mmCIF file of C-alpha atoms in Angstrom:
data_model
loop_
_atom_site.group_PDB
_atom_site.id
_atom_site.type_symbol
_atom_site.label_atom_id
_atom_site.label_comp_id
_atom_site.label_asym_id
_atom_site.label_seq_id
_atom_site.Cartn_x
_atom_site.Cartn_y
_atom_site.Cartn_z
ATOM 1 C CA MET A 1 27.564 -7.346 -9.099
ATOM 2 C CA GLU A 2 29.568 -4.119 -8.866
ATOM 3 C CA ALA A 3 32.944 -4.116 -7.133
ATOM 4 C CA ILE A 4 32.780 -2.483 -3.718
ATOM 5 C CA ASP A 5 35.682 -0.358 -2.515
ATOM 6 C CA GLY A 6 37.378 -1.703 0.587
ATOM 7 C CA VAL A 7 35.661 -5.074 0.407
ATOM 8 C CA SER A 8 37.672 -8.241 -0.127
ATOM 9 C CA ALA A 9 37.168 -10.485 -3.118
ATOM 10 C CA GLU A 10 35.685 -13.122 -0.865
ATOM 11 C CA VAL A 11 33.059 -10.786 0.545
ATOM 12 C CA THR A 12 32.295 -9.495 -2.945
ATOM 13 C CA ARG A 13 31.719 -13.100 -3.999
ATOM 14 C CA ILE A 14 29.399 -13.622 -1.004
ATOM 15 C CA PHE A 15 27.431 -10.502 -1.911
ATOM 16 C CA ALA A 16 27.131 -11.739 -5.487
ATOM 17 C CA ALA A 17 25.872 -15.095 -4.253
ATOM 18 C CA LYS A 18 23.301 -13.337 -2.067
ATOM 19 C CA GLU A 19 22.127 -11.324 -5.058
ATOM 20 C CA GLN A 20 21.874 -14.479 -7.136
ATOM 21 C CA ARG A 21 19.845 -16.101 -4.353
ATOM 22 C CA ARG A 22 17.395 -13.190 -4.414
ATOM 23 C CA GLN A 23 17.046 -13.474 -8.180
ATOM 24 C CA ASP A 24 16.441 -17.207 -7.823
ATOM 25 C CA LEU A 25 13.780 -16.550 -5.183
ATOM 26 C CA ALA A 26 12.098 -14.078 -7.539
ATOM 27 C CA ARG A 27 11.713 -16.866 -10.092
ATOM 28 C CA LEU A 28 9.991 -19.292 -7.721
ATOM 29 C CA PRO A 29 6.386 -20.260 -8.432
ATOM 30 C CA PHE A 30 3.969 -17.941 -6.637
ATOM 31 C CA ARG A 31 2.704 -20.803 -4.484
ATOM 32 C CA GLU A 32 6.201 -21.332 -3.097
ATOM 33 C CA LYS A 33 6.631 -17.613 -2.509
ATOM 34 C CA VAL A 34 3.433 -17.547 -0.459
ATOM 35 C CA ARG A 35 4.887 -20.327 1.655
ATOM 36 C CA ALA A 36 8.109 -18.327 2.049
ATOM 37 C CA VAL A 37 6.152 -15.232 3.098
ATOM 38 C CA MET A 38 4.445 -17.300 5.779
ATOM 39 C CA GLN A 39 7.838 -18.469 7.032
ATOM 40 C CA LEU A 40 8.995 -14.839 7.103
ATOM 41 C CA GLN A 41 5.896 -13.952 9.090
ATOM 42 C CA GLU A 42 6.709 -16.599 11.697
ATOM 43 C CA MET A 43 10.269 -15.315 12.003
ATOM 44 C CA ALA A 44 9.251 -11.678 12.154
ATOM 45 C CA ALA A 45 6.370 -12.282 14.552
ATOM 46 C CA THR A 46 8.721 -13.558 17.237
ATOM 47 C CA ILE A 47 10.794 -10.386 17.046
ATOM 48 C CA LEU A 48 7.825 -8.047 16.751
ATOM 49 C CA ARG A 49 6.036 -9.632 19.694
ATOM 50 C CA ALA A 50 9.170 -9.169 21.795
ATOM 51 C CA ARG A 51 8.927 -5.482 20.921
ATOM 52 C CA GLY A 52 5.314 -5.414 22.049
ATOM 53 C CA LYS A 53 3.749 -5.385 18.594
ATOM 54 C CA ALA A 54 0.961 -7.898 18.095
ATOM 55 C CA VAL A 55 1.058 -9.583 14.699
ATOM 56 C CA GLN A 56 -0.578 -12.751 13.511
ATOM 57 C CA PRO A 57 1.033 -14.990 10.895
ATOM 58 C CA TRP A 58 -1.359 -16.416 8.340
ATOM 59 C CA ARG A 59 -3.090 -19.648 9.165
ATOM 60 C CA ILE A 60 -3.841 -21.312 5.880
ATOM 61 C CA ALA A 61 -5.282 -24.793 5.875
ATOM 62 C CA GLY A 62 -3.299 -27.170 3.705
ATOM 63 C CA HIS A 63 -0.548 -24.724 2.760
ATOM 64 C CA ASP A 64 1.852 -27.637 2.498
ATOM 65 C CA GLU A 65 -0.089 -29.005 -0.431
ATOM 66 C CA LYS A 66 1.638 -29.601 -3.733
ATOM 67 C CA VAL A 67 3.168 -26.603 -5.444
ATOM 68 C CA GLY A 68 0.908 -25.026 -8.026
ATOM 69 C CA ALA A 69 1.631 -23.720 -11.485
ATOM 70 C CA ALA A 70 1.300 -19.952 -11.050
ATOM 71 C CA SER A 71 4.676 -18.397 -11.840
ATOM 72 C CA PRO A 72 5.870 -14.909 -12.532
ATOM 73 C CA PRO A 73 6.204 -14.056 -16.209
ATOM 74 C CA MET B 1 -4.455 -18.735 0.168
ATOM 75 C CA LYS B 2 -6.280 -20.810 -2.384
ATOM 76 C CA ARG B 3 -9.486 -20.683 -0.352
ATOM 77 C CA THR B 4 -9.068 -16.951 0.205
ATOM 78 C CA LEU B 5 -8.917 -16.432 -3.555
ATOM 79 C CA GLN B 6 -11.934 -18.659 -4.052
ATOM 80 C CA VAL B 7 -13.895 -16.455 -1.632
ATOM 81 C CA LEU B 8 -12.761 -13.321 -3.492
ATOM 82 C CA ASN B 9 -13.938 -14.908 -6.740
ATOM 83 C CA GLU B 10 -17.292 -15.674 -5.137
ATOM 84 C CA LEU B 11 -17.654 -12.073 -3.962
ATOM 85 C CA GLU B 12 -16.909 -10.827 -7.471
ATOM 86 C CA ARG B 13 -19.305 -13.326 -9.023
ATOM 87 C CA ASP B 14 -22.021 -12.295 -6.564
ATOM 88 C CA GLY B 15 -21.547 -8.612 -7.400
ATOM 89 C CA VAL B 16 -20.176 -7.416 -4.060
ATOM 90 C CA PHE B 17 -17.540 -5.783 -6.254
ATOM 91 C CA THR B 18 -17.195 -5.905 -10.012
ATOM 92 C CA ARG B 19 -13.466 -6.637 -10.209
ATOM 93 C CA TYR B 20 -10.561 -7.300 -7.889
ATOM 94 C CA ALA B 21 -6.798 -7.683 -8.127
ATOM 95 C CA ILE B 22 -4.021 -8.358 -5.662
ATOM 96 C CA GLY B 23 -1.639 -5.481 -5.051
ATOM 97 C CA GLY B 24 0.652 -4.381 -2.255
ATOM 98 C CA ALA B 25 3.469 -6.573 -1.028
ATOM 99 C CA MET B 26 1.841 -9.822 -2.152
ATOM 100 C CA GLY B 27 1.235 -8.364 -5.588
ATOM 101 C CA ALA B 28 4.896 -7.380 -5.767
ATOM 102 C CA THR B 29 5.918 -10.799 -4.476
ATOM 103 C CA PHE B 30 4.388 -12.330 -7.600
ATOM 104 C CA TYR B 31 7.266 -10.681 -9.524
ATOM 105 C CA THR B 32 10.029 -10.497 -6.916
ATOM 106 C CA GLU B 33 11.579 -12.372 -4.046
ATOM 107 C CA PRO B 34 9.114 -13.006 -1.186
ATOM 108 C CA LEU B 35 8.438 -9.777 0.733
ATOM 109 C CA LEU B 36 7.332 -9.717 4.332
ATOM 110 C CA THR B 37 3.744 -8.669 4.828
ATOM 111 C CA PHE B 38 0.999 -9.590 7.242
ATOM 112 C CA ASP B 39 -1.960 -8.745 5.034
ATOM 113 C CA LEU B 40 -3.257 -9.221 1.536
ATOM 114 C CA ASP B 41 -4.076 -5.939 -0.223
ATOM 115 C CA VAL B 42 -6.983 -6.422 -2.580
ATOM 116 C CA PHE B 43 -7.923 -3.535 -4.841
ATOM 117 C CA VAL B 44 -11.551 -3.553 -5.873
ATOM 118 C CA VAL B 45 -13.882 -1.825 -8.257
ATOM 119 C CA ARG B 46 -17.056 -1.308 -6.346
ATOM 120 C CA SER B 47 -20.440 -2.319 -7.621
ATOM 121 C CA ILE B 48 -22.758 0.601 -8.270
ATOM 122 C CA VAL B 49 -25.620 -1.208 -6.605
ATOM 123 C CA CYS B 50 -25.076 -3.873 -4.024
ATOM 124 C CA SER B 51 -27.335 -5.308 -1.345
ATOM 125 C CA GLY B 52 -29.880 -2.614 -2.083
ATOM 126 C CA ALA B 53 -27.407 0.158 -1.355
ATOM 127 C CA VAL B 54 -26.432 2.772 -3.880
ATOM 128 C CA SER B 55 -23.010 4.338 -3.736
ATOM 129 C CA ALA B 56 -20.431 6.110 -5.840
ATOM 130 C CA PRO B 57 -18.119 3.613 -7.529
ATOM 131 C CA THR B 58 -14.846 5.465 -7.064
ATOM 132 C CA SER B 59 -13.073 8.457 -5.549
ATOM 133 C CA ASN B 60 -13.413 7.358 -1.980
ATOM 134 C CA PRO B 61 -10.465 7.141 0.387
ATOM 135 C CA PRO B 62 -8.719 3.777 0.576
ATOM 136 C CA ALA B 63 -8.121 1.445 3.498
ATOM 137 C CA VAL B 64 -11.644 1.339 4.798
ATOM 138 C CA ILE B 65 -13.592 -1.863 5.017
ATOM 139 C CA ASP B 66 -16.747 -1.094 3.154
ATOM 140 C CA ARG B 67 -19.826 -2.037 5.133
ATOM 141 C CA ARG B 68 -21.069 -4.076 2.173
ATOM 142 C CA TYR B 69 -17.926 -6.205 2.132
ATOM 143 C CA SER B 70 -18.158 -6.895 5.823
ATOM 144 C CA GLU B 71 -21.843 -7.780 5.482
ATOM 145 C CA ALA B 72 -21.209 -10.078 2.530
ATOM 146 C CA LEU B 73 -18.304 -11.703 4.333
ATOM 147 C CA ARG B 74 -20.199 -12.046 7.586
ATOM 148 C CA ALA B 75 -22.914 -13.857 5.653
ATOM 149 C CA ARG B 76 -20.212 -16.305 4.564
ATOM 150 C CA GLY B 77 -18.942 -16.746 8.110
ATOM 151 C CA TYR B 78 -15.996 -14.346 8.009
ATOM 152 C CA SER B 79 -16.333 -11.734 10.702
ATOM 153 C CA GLU B 80 -12.969 -11.674 12.420
ATOM 154 C CA GLN B 81 -11.461 -8.239 11.921
ATOM 155 C CA GLU B 82 -8.004 -7.012 12.779
ATOM 156 C CA ASN B 83 -6.945 -3.456 12.153
ATOM 157 C CA GLU B 84 -8.712 -2.681 8.880
ATOM 158 C CA CYS B 85 -8.599 -6.223 7.540
ATOM 159 C CA ILE B 86 -11.063 -9.066 7.504
ATOM 160 C CA ARG B 87 -9.585 -12.491 8.022
ATOM 161 C CA ILE B 88 -10.653 -14.781 5.176
ATOM 162 C CA GLU B 89 -9.532 -18.384 5.478
ATOM 163 C CA GLY B 90 -6.617 -17.420 7.691
ATOM 164 C CA VAL B 91 -5.465 -14.435 5.626
ATOM 165 C CA PRO B 92 -6.160 -10.832 6.723
ATOM 166 C CA VAL B 93 -7.528 -9.134 3.619
ATOM 167 C CA GLN B 94 -7.484 -5.371 3.228
ATOM 168 C CA PHE B 95 -9.973 -4.122 0.663
ATOM 169 C CA LEU B 96 -8.884 -0.958 -1.095
ATOM 170 C CA PRO B 97 -11.466 0.710 -3.326
ATOM 171 C CA ALA B 98 -10.064 2.047 -6.591
ATOM 172 C CA TYR B 99 -9.346 5.525 -5.301
ATOM 173 C CA ASN B 100 -7.925 7.317 -8.321
ATOM 174 C CA PRO B 101 -7.482 6.964 -12.106
ATOM 175 C CA LEU B 102 -4.146 5.163 -11.760
ATOM 176 C CA VAL B 103 -5.598 2.449 -9.533
ATOM 177 C CA GLU B 104 -8.674 2.204 -11.763
ATOM 178 C CA GLU B 105 -6.415 1.635 -14.764
ATOM 179 C CA ALA B 106 -4.276 -0.855 -12.832
ATOM 180 C CA LEU B 107 -7.354 -2.867 -11.922
ATOM 181 C CA LYS B 108 -8.651 -2.796 -15.470
ATOM 182 C CA GLU B 109 -5.350 -4.075 -16.847
ATOM 183 C CA ALA B 110 -4.467 -6.521 -14.068
ATOM 184 C CA GLN B 111 -3.175 -9.840 -15.283
ATOM 185 C CA GLU B 112 -4.985 -13.102 -14.877
ATOM 186 C CA ILE B 113 -3.097 -15.817 -13.038
ATOM 187 C CA MET B 114 -3.828 -19.285 -11.801
ATOM 188 C CA TYR B 115 -3.055 -20.086 -8.179
ATOM 189 C CA GLU B 116 -3.090 -23.852 -8.248
ATOM 190 C CA ASP B 117 -6.419 -24.356 -10.010
ATOM 191 C CA VAL B 118 -8.004 -21.092 -8.844
ATOM 192 C CA PRO B 119 -8.081 -18.077 -11.148
ATOM 193 C CA ALA B 120 -7.065 -14.748 -9.658
ATOM 194 C CA ARG B 121 -5.732 -11.372 -10.732
ATOM 195 C CA VAL B 122 -2.533 -9.531 -9.858
ATOM 196 C CA LEU B 123 -1.749 -5.937 -10.746
ATOM 197 C CA ARG B 124 0.858 -5.579 -13.471
ATOM 198 C CA SER B 125 4.366 -4.949 -12.169
ATOM 199 C CA GLU B 126 4.495 -1.604 -13.992
ATOM 200 C CA HIS B 127 1.321 -0.453 -12.242
ATOM 201 C CA LEU B 128 2.715 -1.599 -8.901
ATOM 202 C CA VAL B 129 5.751 0.595 -9.554
ATOM 203 C CA ALA B 130 3.543 3.549 -10.465
ATOM 204 C CA ILE B 131 1.312 3.128 -7.408
ATOM 205 C CA CYS B 132 4.377 2.933 -5.156
ATOM 206 C CA LEU B 133 5.774 6.097 -6.734
ATOM 207 C CA GLN B 134 2.494 7.864 -6.222
ATOM 208 C CA THR B 135 2.163 6.738 -2.602
ATOM 209 C CA GLY B 136 5.780 7.563 -1.893
ATOM 210 C CA ARG B 137 6.360 6.145 1.581
ATOM 211 C CA ASN B 138 9.791 4.756 2.442
ATOM 212 C CA LYS B 139 8.593 1.194 1.973
ATOM 213 C CA ASP B 140 7.095 2.126 -1.394
ATOM 214 C CA ARG B 141 10.424 3.506 -2.606
ATOM 215 C CA GLU B 142 12.102 0.324 -1.415
ATOM 216 C CA ARG B 143 9.532 -1.731 -3.287
ATOM 217 C CA VAL B 144 10.189 0.231 -6.477
ATOM 218 C CA ARG B 145 13.872 -0.567 -6.097
ATOM 219 C CA ILE B 146 13.176 -4.284 -5.702
ATOM 220 C CA LEU B 147 10.745 -4.341 -8.610
ATOM 221 C CA ARG B 148 13.313 -2.568 -10.799
ATOM 222 C CA GLU B 149 15.934 -5.151 -9.869
ATOM 223 C CA GLN B 150 13.868 -8.291 -10.082
ATOM 224 C CA ALA B 151 10.685 -7.856 -12.108
ATOM 225 C CA LYS B 152 10.849 -7.922 -15.868
ATOM 226 C CA LEU B 153 9.346 -4.493 -16.362
ATOM 227 C CA ASP B 154 8.063 -3.554 -19.796
ATOM 228 C CA GLN B 155 9.884 -0.229 -20.062
ATOM 229 C CA ASN B 156 7.654 1.163 -22.807
ATOM 230 C CA PHE B 157 4.499 0.247 -20.933
ATOM 231 C CA LEU B 158 5.921 1.724 -17.730
ATOM 232 C CA ALA B 159 6.942 4.944 -19.473
ATOM 233 C CA ASN B 160 3.400 5.367 -20.790
ATOM 234 C CA VAL B 161 1.863 4.771 -17.369
ATOM 235 C CA LEU B 162 4.239 7.241 -15.730
ATOM 236 C CA ARG B 163 3.527 9.858 -18.394
ATOM 237 C CA ARG B 164 -0.255 9.470 -18.260
ATOM 238 C CA HIS B 165 -0.299 9.799 -14.477
ATOM 239 C CA GLN B 166 2.305 12.562 -14.152
ATOM 240 C CA LEU B 167 4.799 10.387 -12.302
ATOM 241 C CA GLU B 168 7.827 10.924 -14.508
ATOM 242 C CA ASP B 169 9.437 13.439 -12.153
ATOM 243 C CA LYS B 170 9.089 11.095 -9.181
ATOM 244 C CA TRP B 171 10.563 8.291 -11.249
ATOM 245 C CA LYS B 172 13.538 10.453 -12.228
ATOM 246 C CA LEU B 173 14.101 11.546 -8.645
ATOM 247 C CA LEU B 174 14.250 7.944 -7.562
ATOM 248 C CA THR B 175 16.257 6.509 -10.402
ATOM 249 C CA GLU B 176 18.743 9.197 -11.470
#
């Protein structure tokens, strides 16, 4: 994580932790990422509907099943 | 999504299209952090002959639900459409015919994955980068940035793809 001018060490550490979190998310199995996308859809849908945009989160039967083996290389 | 992929496999097996692979945001998500999307982009190589109809296999504009897909899906009980997608087992699927040589190559070289116990294909991360560069919308440039940061891109493979499809200048503009 590059140092950012005018940002305290604490905030720099928080930014680094956020970046690490994103890298960790990138390494999740694909099955778990699909679940995360569906959670994002639910969160975004609430906001988008309030703006008058109709969106429909995915409705997948059994998406809470056990996590599968497909992972990014 | 498992059932959605099973249906796509059935369509391929039945010759509705000869090959498919996941692209778009879900394709990128295979390599990166989860990215928000409301549809599943599925690139397809069309069958030359399907359901008695004859059509050109490529060079048609993308983002149009081919009548043959909708007929084949309707026969399987999937008829709910939204925008240009067909909802398959709860997931809106957008079929994108291979519309140029880059996408044709990407489909040909897509990687096989297993989603739980269901086989599927995802475009290679390097091809996703190239397609985003070629498309060039704001969200595509953002996706290139995320793929660069998080996917383990094969730089030699990517360089070859960019050279073959005249995308080196766009790559330089974005990365230098």
